[in-house]
Coordinates of C-alpha atoms in Angstrom, one line a residue:
M27 CA 3.1 -162.3 -180.9
T28 CA 4.9 -159.1 -182.4
F29 CA 8.9 -158.8 -183.8
R30 CA 10.2 -157.4 -180.5
L31 CA 14.0 -155.7 -180.4
Y32 CA 15.6 -153.8 -177.6
D33 CA 16.3 -149.9 -178.8
T34 CA 19.9 -149.3 -177.7
A35 CA 18.6 -145.2 -177.9
T36 CA 15.7 -146.5 -175.4
R37 CA 17.7 -149.3 -173.6
E38 CA 14.7 -151.4 -173.3
V39 CA 12.8 -153.8 -175.7
R40 CA 10.3 -152.4 -177.7
D41 CA 7.6 -153.8 -180.2
F42 CA 8.4 -152.6 -184.1
V43 CA 6.1 -150.7 -184.9
P44 CA 6.9 -149.3 -188.6
L45 CA 5.9 -145.9 -190.1
V46 CA 5.1 -147.6 -193.1
E47 CA 2.1 -150.9 -192.5
G48 CA 4.0 -153.4 -194.2
K49 CA 7.2 -151.8 -194.9
A50 CA 10.4 -152.0 -192.8
G51 CA 13.4 -149.1 -193.6
L52 CA 16.7 -150.7 -192.3
Y53 CA 20.5 -149.0 -193.2
V54 CA 23.3 -150.7 -191.6
C55 CA 27.2 -149.0 -191.6
G56 CA 28.9 -151.2 -194.0
L57 CA 32.7 -150.9 -193.3
T58 CA 35.6 -148.1 -193.8
V59 CA 37.2 -150.8 -197.1
Q60 CA 40.9 -149.9 -196.2
S61 CA 41.8 -153.7 -195.7
E62 CA 40.9 -157.0 -196.2
P63 CA 37.7 -158.7 -193.6
H64 CA 37.8 -159.9 -191.0
V65 CA 36.1 -162.7 -188.7
G66 CA 34.6 -159.1 -186.0
H67 CA 33.8 -157.3 -189.1
V68 CA 31.3 -159.4 -191.4
R69 CA 29.8 -160.2 -188.1
S70 CA 27.6 -157.3 -188.4
G71 CA 26.7 -158.0 -192.1
V72 CA 26.3 -161.3 -190.8
N73 CA 23.7 -160.4 -188.0
F74 CA 21.6 -158.2 -190.1
D75 CA 21.3 -160.4 -192.5
V76 CA 19.0 -163.0 -190.2
L77 CA 17.5 -159.0 -189.8
Q78 CA 16.1 -158.6 -193.2
R79 CA 15.4 -162.2 -193.0
W80 CA 13.4 -162.9 -190.4
L81 CA 11.3 -159.1 -191.4
R82 CA 10.8 -160.7 -194.3
H83 CA 9.6 -163.7 -192.9
R84 CA 7.3 -161.8 -191.4
G85 CA 6.0 -160.2 -194.6
Y86 CA 7.7 -156.9 -194.0
E87 CA 9.0 -155.4 -197.5
V88 CA 12.3 -154.6 -196.8
T89 CA 14.8 -152.2 -198.3
F90 CA 17.8 -152.8 -196.4
I91 CA 20.6 -150.1 -197.3
R92 CA 24.4 -150.8 -196.1
N93 CA 27.0 -147.9 -197.4
V94 CA 30.8 -148.4 -197.8
T95 CA 32.8 -145.9 -196.8
D96 CA 35.6 -145.8 -199.7
I97 CA 37.0 -142.3 -198.7
D98 CA 38.8 -142.3 -195.6
D99 CA 41.7 -140.5 -193.8
K100 CA 42.3 -144.4 -192.8
I101 CA 42.4 -145.5 -196.8
L102 CA 44.8 -142.3 -197.8
A103 CA 47.4 -143.1 -194.9
K104 CA 46.9 -147.3 -196.1
S105 CA 47.5 -146.4 -199.8
A106 CA 49.8 -143.6 -199.2
E107 CA 51.9 -146.8 -197.2
Q108 CA 50.7 -148.8 -200.3
G109 CA 52.6 -146.7 -203.1
R110 CA 49.1 -146.8 -204.8
P111 CA 45.4 -144.9 -205.1
W112 CA 43.5 -144.3 -202.6
F113 CA 40.3 -145.6 -205.3
N114 CA 42.3 -148.4 -206.1
L115 CA 43.2 -150.2 -202.7
A116 CA 39.2 -148.8 -201.6
Y117 CA 37.9 -151.2 -204.8
A118 CA 39.9 -153.5 -204.0
M119 CA 38.8 -154.2 -201.0
H120 CA 35.3 -153.5 -201.5
R121 CA 35.7 -156.8 -203.9
E122 CA 37.1 -158.4 -201.1
L123 CA 34.5 -157.8 -198.4
G124 CA 32.1 -158.6 -200.8
R125 CA 34.0 -161.8 -202.5
A126 CA 33.7 -162.3 -197.7
Y127 CA 29.6 -162.1 -197.8
D128 CA 29.1 -164.2 -200.6
A129 CA 31.3 -166.8 -199.1
L130 CA 29.3 -166.6 -195.7
N131 CA 25.2 -166.2 -197.7
V132 CA 25.2 -162.6 -197.0
A133 CA 22.4 -161.8 -199.0
P134 CA 22.8 -158.5 -200.7
P135 CA 21.0 -155.5 -199.6
T136 CA 18.7 -153.4 -201.9
Y137 CA 21.5 -151.0 -202.5
E138 CA 24.9 -150.5 -201.6
P139 CA 26.5 -146.9 -202.4
G140 CA 29.3 -145.7 -201.5
A141 CA 30.5 -141.9 -199.4
T142 CA 32.0 -141.2 -202.9
G143 CA 29.3 -141.5 -204.8
H144 CA 27.0 -139.0 -202.8
V145 CA 29.2 -136.2 -202.7
P146 CA 26.7 -133.9 -203.7
E147 CA 24.2 -134.9 -201.3
M148 CA 26.5 -134.6 -198.4
V149 CA 27.9 -131.1 -199.7
E150 CA 23.8 -130.1 -199.7
L151 CA 22.8 -131.2 -196.2
I152 CA 25.8 -129.4 -194.8
T153 CA 24.6 -125.7 -196.6
E154 CA 21.4 -126.6 -194.8
L155 CA 23.1 -126.8 -190.7
I156 CA 25.2 -123.3 -192.1
G157 CA 21.9 -122.3 -192.6
R158 CA 20.5 -123.2 -189.4
G159 CA 22.8 -122.0 -187.5
H160 CA 24.2 -125.7 -186.9
A161 CA 27.1 -126.4 -189.1
Y162 CA 30.1 -123.2 -189.5
P163 CA 33.5 -123.0 -191.5
A164 CA 36.4 -123.2 -189.4
E165 CA 37.8 -119.4 -189.4
D166 CA 41.6 -120.3 -190.1
G167 CA 41.9 -120.7 -193.7
S168 CA 41.2 -125.1 -194.0
G169 CA 38.4 -125.0 -195.1
D170 CA 36.8 -127.0 -192.8
V171 CA 33.4 -127.6 -192.0
Y172 CA 32.3 -128.1 -188.1
F173 CA 29.1 -129.2 -186.7
D174 CA 27.7 -127.2 -183.6
V175 CA 27.4 -129.4 -181.1
K176 CA 26.4 -126.5 -178.1
S177 CA 23.7 -125.5 -180.5
W178 CA 21.9 -128.4 -180.6
P179 CA 21.1 -129.3 -176.7
S180 CA 19.7 -133.1 -177.4
Y181 CA 23.5 -134.1 -178.5
G182 CA 24.5 -137.4 -176.7
E183 CA 20.9 -138.1 -176.7
L184 CA 21.7 -141.6 -178.4
T185 CA 24.1 -142.5 -175.9
H186 CA 23.1 -140.9 -172.5
Q187 CA 25.5 -138.3 -172.5
G188 CA 26.0 -135.2 -171.2
V189 CA 28.2 -132.8 -174.0
D190 CA 30.5 -131.5 -170.2
D191 CA 31.1 -135.1 -170.2
M192 CA 32.3 -136.1 -173.2
E193 CA 36.0 -135.9 -174.8
P194 CA 37.3 -133.3 -177.3
A195 CA 36.6 -134.8 -181.2
E196 CA 40.0 -136.0 -182.6
D197 CA 38.6 -136.3 -186.5
A198 CA 40.4 -132.7 -187.3
D199 CA 42.3 -130.0 -185.9
P200 CA 41.4 -128.4 -183.0
R201 CA 42.7 -124.9 -184.0
G202 CA 39.6 -124.1 -186.2
K203 CA 36.6 -125.3 -184.0
R204 CA 34.7 -123.0 -181.6
D205 CA 34.1 -126.0 -179.1
P206 CA 36.8 -129.3 -178.8
R207 CA 33.9 -131.2 -179.2
D208 CA 32.7 -129.5 -182.6
F209 CA 33.3 -133.0 -185.4
A210 CA 33.7 -132.3 -188.5
L211 CA 31.3 -132.1 -191.6
W212 CA 34.1 -130.9 -194.4
K213 CA 37.8 -131.6 -194.6
G214 CA 39.4 -129.1 -197.0
W215 CA 42.4 -130.5 -199.1
K216 CA 45.5 -130.8 -198.0
K217 CA 47.5 -129.7 -200.8
A218 CA 50.9 -131.0 -199.2
T219 CA 50.1 -134.1 -198.3
E220 CA 47.1 -135.1 -200.1
P221 CA 46.2 -136.2 -203.6
E222 CA 44.0 -134.1 -205.9
T223 CA 41.7 -137.1 -206.3
A224 CA 40.9 -136.9 -202.5
A225 CA 38.9 -134.0 -203.1
W226 CA 35.4 -132.6 -204.6
P227 CA 34.3 -128.9 -205.2
S228 CA 32.2 -127.8 -202.4
P229 CA 31.2 -123.8 -201.7
W230 CA 34.0 -123.7 -198.4
G231 CA 36.2 -125.1 -201.4
P232 CA 37.5 -128.1 -202.0
G233 CA 38.4 -131.4 -200.0
R234 CA 35.4 -134.2 -198.8
P235 CA 33.2 -135.2 -196.4
G236 CA 33.9 -136.1 -192.7
W237 CA 32.7 -139.6 -192.1
H238 CA 29.2 -139.3 -189.8
I239 CA 27.8 -136.7 -192.7
E240 CA 28.3 -139.7 -195.0
C241 CA 25.8 -141.9 -193.6
S242 CA 23.0 -139.2 -192.7
A243 CA 23.5 -138.1 -196.3
M244 CA 23.0 -141.5 -198.0
A245 CA 20.3 -143.4 -195.4
G246 CA 18.5 -139.6 -196.4
K247 CA 19.3 -140.5 -200.6
Y248 CA 17.6 -143.9 -199.9
L249 CA 15.6 -144.6 -197.0
G250 CA 13.9 -140.7 -197.2
P251 CA 14.3 -137.9 -193.6
A252 CA 12.5 -140.7 -191.5
F253 CA 12.9 -144.5 -191.2
D254 CA 12.5 -147.4 -189.2
I255 CA 15.8 -149.1 -188.0
H256 CA 19.8 -148.2 -188.3
G257 CA 22.0 -150.9 -187.3
G258 CA 25.8 -150.8 -186.8
G259 CA 28.7 -152.8 -184.7
V260 CA 28.6 -151.2 -180.9
D261 CA 31.8 -149.7 -181.5
L262 CA 29.8 -147.0 -183.4
R263 CA 26.9 -145.9 -181.4
F264 CA 30.1 -143.1 -180.0
P265 CA 30.5 -141.3 -182.3
H266 CA 29.3 -141.9 -185.5
H267 CA 25.5 -143.3 -184.3
E268 CA 25.4 -140.2 -181.9
N269 CA 27.1 -137.3 -184.3
E270 CA 24.7 -139.1 -187.2
Q271 CA 22.3 -138.6 -185.5
A272 CA 22.5 -135.1 -183.8
Q273 CA 23.4 -133.6 -187.1
S274 CA 19.8 -135.1 -189.2
R275 CA 17.2 -134.4 -186.8
A276 CA 19.3 -130.6 -186.4
A277 CA 18.5 -130.9 -190.3
G278 CA 14.6 -131.2 -189.5
R279 CA 14.9 -135.3 -190.1
P280 CA 13.6 -137.7 -187.3
F281 CA 16.1 -139.8 -188.7
A282 CA 15.7 -143.7 -187.3
T283 CA 12.8 -144.8 -185.0
Y284 CA 15.0 -147.6 -183.6
W285 CA 18.7 -148.3 -182.8
M286 CA 19.8 -151.7 -183.0
H287 CA 23.6 -152.7 -182.5
N288 CA 25.8 -156.2 -182.9
A289 CA 28.4 -156.5 -180.1
W290 CA 31.5 -157.6 -180.8
I291 CA 33.6 -160.5 -181.4
T292 CA 36.5 -160.1 -178.7
T293 CA 39.9 -162.5 -178.7
A294 CA 41.9 -162.2 -175.5
G295 CA 39.3 -160.0 -174.3
E296 CA 39.5 -157.2 -176.8
K297 CA 38.0 -156.4 -180.0
M298 CA 39.1 -157.7 -183.1
S299 CA 40.7 -154.9 -185.1
K300 CA 43.5 -154.4 -187.4
S301 CA 44.3 -151.8 -184.8
L302 CA 45.2 -154.7 -182.3
G303 CA 46.9 -157.1 -184.8
N304 CA 44.6 -159.9 -183.7
S305 CA 42.6 -160.6 -186.8
L306 CA 41.9 -163.4 -188.9
T307 CA 41.4 -161.9 -192.0
I308 CA 38.0 -164.2 -194.0
P309 CA 40.4 -165.5 -196.7
N310 CA 42.3 -167.5 -194.2
V311 CA 39.8 -168.7 -192.0
L312 CA 38.0 -170.4 -194.8
E313 CA 40.7 -172.6 -195.3
R314 CA 40.1 -174.4 -192.9
Y315 CA 36.8 -174.1 -192.5
R316 CA 33.6 -174.0 -194.5
G317 CA 31.4 -170.5 -194.9
I318 CA 28.4 -172.5 -193.8
E319 CA 29.9 -173.5 -190.7
L320 CA 31.2 -170.2 -189.8
R321 CA 28.1 -168.8 -190.6
Y322 CA 26.6 -170.4 -188.3
Y323 CA 29.4 -170.6 -185.4
L324 CA 28.0 -166.1 -185.4
V325 CA 24.9 -166.8 -186.0
A326 CA 24.4 -169.3 -183.1
A327 CA 25.3 -166.5 -181.2
H328 CA 23.0 -163.8 -179.9
Y329 CA 23.4 -160.8 -181.8
R330 CA 23.8 -158.1 -178.6
S331 CA 26.1 -161.3 -177.0
H332 CA 30.2 -160.4 -177.2
V333 CA 31.6 -163.4 -178.8
E334 CA 35.1 -164.3 -177.6
F335 CA 36.9 -165.9 -180.9
S336 CA 39.2 -169.1 -180.6
F337 CA 39.3 -171.7 -183.7
E338 CA 38.3 -174.8 -180.6
A339 CA 35.2 -173.2 -180.6
L340 CA 34.9 -172.6 -184.3
D341 CA 35.8 -177.1 -184.5
E342 CA 33.3 -177.1 -181.8
A343 CA 30.8 -175.1 -184.2
A344 CA 32.2 -176.8 -186.7
V345 CA 31.1 -180.4 -185.6
A346 CA 27.2 -179.4 -184.2
F347 CA 26.7 -178.1 -187.6
R348 CA 27.5 -181.1 -189.0
R349 CA 25.1 -182.9 -187.4
I350 CA 22.7 -181.3 -188.7
E351 CA 23.6 -181.9 -191.6
N352 CA 23.8 -185.7 -190.7
F353 CA 20.2 -185.9 -190.0
L354 CA 19.5 -184.3 -193.7
E355 CA 21.0 -186.8 -195.4
R356 CA 19.9 -189.2 -193.8
A357 CA 16.2 -188.1 -193.7
G358 CA 16.7 -188.0 -198.2
V359 CA 15.1 -184.8 -199.9
V360 CA 12.1 -182.5 -198.7
E361 CA 10.9 -179.7 -198.7
P362 CA 11.1 -177.1 -195.9
G363 CA 7.7 -176.9 -194.2
D364 CA 6.6 -175.0 -191.4
L365 CA 8.5 -173.3 -188.7
P366 CA 8.0 -174.8 -185.1
Q367 CA 6.2 -171.8 -183.1
A368 CA 8.6 -172.3 -180.2
F369 CA 11.2 -171.6 -183.3
V370 CA 9.0 -168.3 -184.0
D371 CA 8.9 -167.2 -180.9
A372 CA 12.6 -167.0 -179.8
M373 CA 12.9 -164.8 -183.0
D374 CA 10.0 -162.6 -181.9
D375 CA 12.1 -162.4 -179.1
D376 CA 14.6 -159.4 -180.3
L377 CA 15.8 -162.0 -183.0
G378 CA 16.5 -164.9 -180.4
T379 CA 18.8 -167.1 -182.0
P380 CA 20.3 -169.3 -179.3
A381 CA 16.7 -170.1 -178.2
A382 CA 16.0 -170.8 -182.1
V383 CA 19.2 -172.9 -183.0
A384 CA 18.1 -174.5 -179.5
V385 CA 14.7 -175.9 -181.1
L386 CA 16.7 -176.4 -184.3
F387 CA 18.8 -179.1 -181.9
D388 CA 15.1 -180.3 -180.2
M389 CA 13.8 -181.0 -183.9
V390 CA 17.1 -182.7 -185.1
R391 CA 16.5 -185.0 -181.6
E392 CA 13.0 -185.9 -182.3
G393 CA 13.8 -186.7 -186.4
N394 CA 16.1 -189.2 -185.3
R395 CA 14.4 -190.7 -182.9
A396 CA 11.5 -191.3 -184.9
D397 CA 9.9 -194.0 -188.0
D398 CA 9.5 -191.4 -190.8
P399 CA 12.0 -188.1 -189.7
T400 CA 10.5 -186.3 -193.4
V401 CA 7.8 -184.0 -191.6
H402 CA 11.3 -182.9 -188.8
A403 CA 13.9 -182.4 -191.6
G404 CA 11.3 -180.4 -193.5
Q405 CA 10.3 -177.8 -190.6
V406 CA 14.9 -177.8 -190.0
L407 CA 14.7 -176.7 -193.4
A408 CA 12.2 -173.9 -192.5
M409 CA 14.5 -172.8 -189.5
L410 CA 17.7 -173.1 -192.0
D411 CA 16.2 -171.1 -194.5
V412 CA 15.0 -168.9 -192.0
L413 CA 19.2 -168.4 -190.6
G414 CA 20.9 -168.4 -193.8
L415 CA 22.1 -171.9 -192.9
N416 CA 20.4 -174.3 -196.0
P417 CA 23.1 -176.7 -197.2
A418 CA 21.3 -176.9 -200.3
D419 CA 20.9 -173.1 -200.9
P420 CA 22.9 -172.7 -204.2
A421 CA 24.4 -169.7 -202.5
W422 CA 26.8 -173.0 -200.3
A423 CA 27.9 -174.2 -204.1
G424 CA 31.8 -173.5 -204.9
S425 CA 31.6 -170.7 -201.6
G426 CA 34.7 -170.0 -199.2
A427 CA 36.5 -174.0 -198.7
G428 CA 32.7 -175.5 -199.3
A429 CA 34.2 -176.0 -202.4
A430 CA 37.1 -178.2 -201.1
D431 CA 35.4 -179.7 -198.8
D432 CA 32.8 -181.0 -201.8
K433 CA 36.4 -182.7 -202.8
L434 CA 37.6 -184.1 -199.7
K435 CA 34.5 -185.5 -198.9
A436 CA 34.2 -187.5 -202.8
A437 CA 37.7 -188.3 -202.1
I438 CA 36.9 -189.7 -198.9
D439 CA 33.3 -191.3 -199.8
A440 CA 35.2 -193.0 -202.6
L441 CA 37.8 -194.4 -200.0
V442 CA 34.2 -195.6 -197.6
V443 CA 32.7 -196.9 -200.5
G444 CA 35.5 -199.5 -201.3
L445 CA 35.6 -200.8 -198.2
L446 CA 31.8 -201.1 -197.9
D447 CA 31.8 -203.1 -201.2
E448 CA 34.6 -205.1 -199.8
R449 CA 32.3 -205.7 -196.4
T450 CA 29.7 -207.1 -198.3
A451 CA 31.5 -209.4 -200.4
A452 CA 32.8 -210.8 -197.2
R453 CA 29.7 -211.2 -195.3
E454 CA 28.2 -212.8 -198.9
A455 CA 31.0 -215.0 -198.0
K456 CA 30.0 -215.5 -194.5
N457 CA 33.3 -214.9 -193.8
W458 CA 32.0 -212.6 -190.3
A459 CA 35.5 -211.8 -189.2
R460 CA 36.9 -210.3 -192.1
A461 CA 33.2 -208.3 -192.0
D462 CA 33.7 -207.4 -188.7
A463 CA 36.9 -205.7 -189.1
I464 CA 36.4 -203.7 -191.4
R465 CA 33.1 -202.6 -189.2
D466 CA 35.7 -201.9 -187.0
Q467 CA 38.4 -200.0 -189.1
I468 CA 35.2 -197.4 -190.5
K469 CA 34.0 -196.4 -187.6
K470 CA 37.6 -196.5 -186.6
A471 CA 37.8 -193.2 -188.5
G472 CA 35.3 -191.5 -187.7
I473 CA 32.5 -192.9 -190.0
E474 CA 29.1 -194.4 -189.0
V475 CA 27.5 -197.1 -191.1
E476 CA 23.7 -198.1 -191.4
D477 CA 22.6 -201.1 -193.5
T478 CA 18.9 -200.1 -195.5
P479 CA 17.0 -202.4 -197.4
T480 CA 18.9 -200.6 -200.2
G481 CA 22.5 -201.0 -199.0
P482 CA 24.8 -199.5 -197.4
K483 CA 24.7 -195.4 -196.1
W484 CA 28.0 -193.4 -194.5
S485 CA 28.1 -190.8 -192.1
I486 CA 30.7 -188.5 -190.4
D487 CA 29.7 -189.1 -186.6

């Protein structure tokens, strides 16, 4: 079976056939670094991290580009509210995002370009679009440049919409537009309200790039005019990805062959976002859970399924993952083995992580019943490696709440070992009543004790 994925452009599951055999080019729209990342933000990072891990496992040489938008209307507005330079805010939030990704073991992409470092490429692309008759400078003296949507008959093909059914674009003053649905490629500098540092020179006067042109330019810079997969959150399909595709193809660039979109994390049925005030920042969540538990929670759901966030659900996920860890602790040190075919089939079917996790727990159950669980444990480790969930991965050391959790476990271990030593002494003295009382005390605390030839071992039940 070949790897198959759901292409949101064609609305069907398709076999993955790369443009260059043995290689895969992947571009994912990263975040606008305006504030601390929340659980909804990092879902995309985790989902596409699983994708790149699986592509590499399937033998592809992956070039993975995940951008950062570090200049934007929202960044300028928030920095003004906070009385700090916009570039200082963007840099600080970019570092917060990096810490969040590290805490969830999101492997770094091949490269993470920032928009501000690629303005020349954007100016070049805009100039090309003007030359082809698909863009125009506004005639109102604003310095804005717009994409002419009616000049491109295929506009709307990604989201299967007609131009006449679309709402006007909201990213610039409509006065300089030929059509209210035209979108900004370049935004002229507003001297009265914007800092001089937020403007770059261009043939149309000082200004800054529009959001959509950023990704087209950066994707072209690092992946070329045509590449395999473009990903991002489902909320980016329109207008962002629709506009990306239109301007890129209007410039003669084939752009992405496949489009993949992860669904939202919701709270009370609404997309988790800063604007709704229902966000949960990663540092706050990691005060209650380890990074590996939060990653498991995100991985266990299919990337195209909306997830209704709740701490109750995260509690259940944490308990479930600890069952896996307890099995591995009982099995002892083993090397990763072969992946079960059922797991491979699940992952090849549009990254079917729910079915893959079910295979993982089947293997844990079989291992718990086996006289020698090492083979099963090796397969469990191999599956966890693919999902970025191997507890032995050095990336988890000291990440998120993991360090605090390790200290807590060490403290519990000291207490439990002391009770077990007392129980052993009672048994040696044939004080069975005292030994049983200690065993019951430990069990009531939710701790399971297993007597082995090398002495008692404990685990959280």
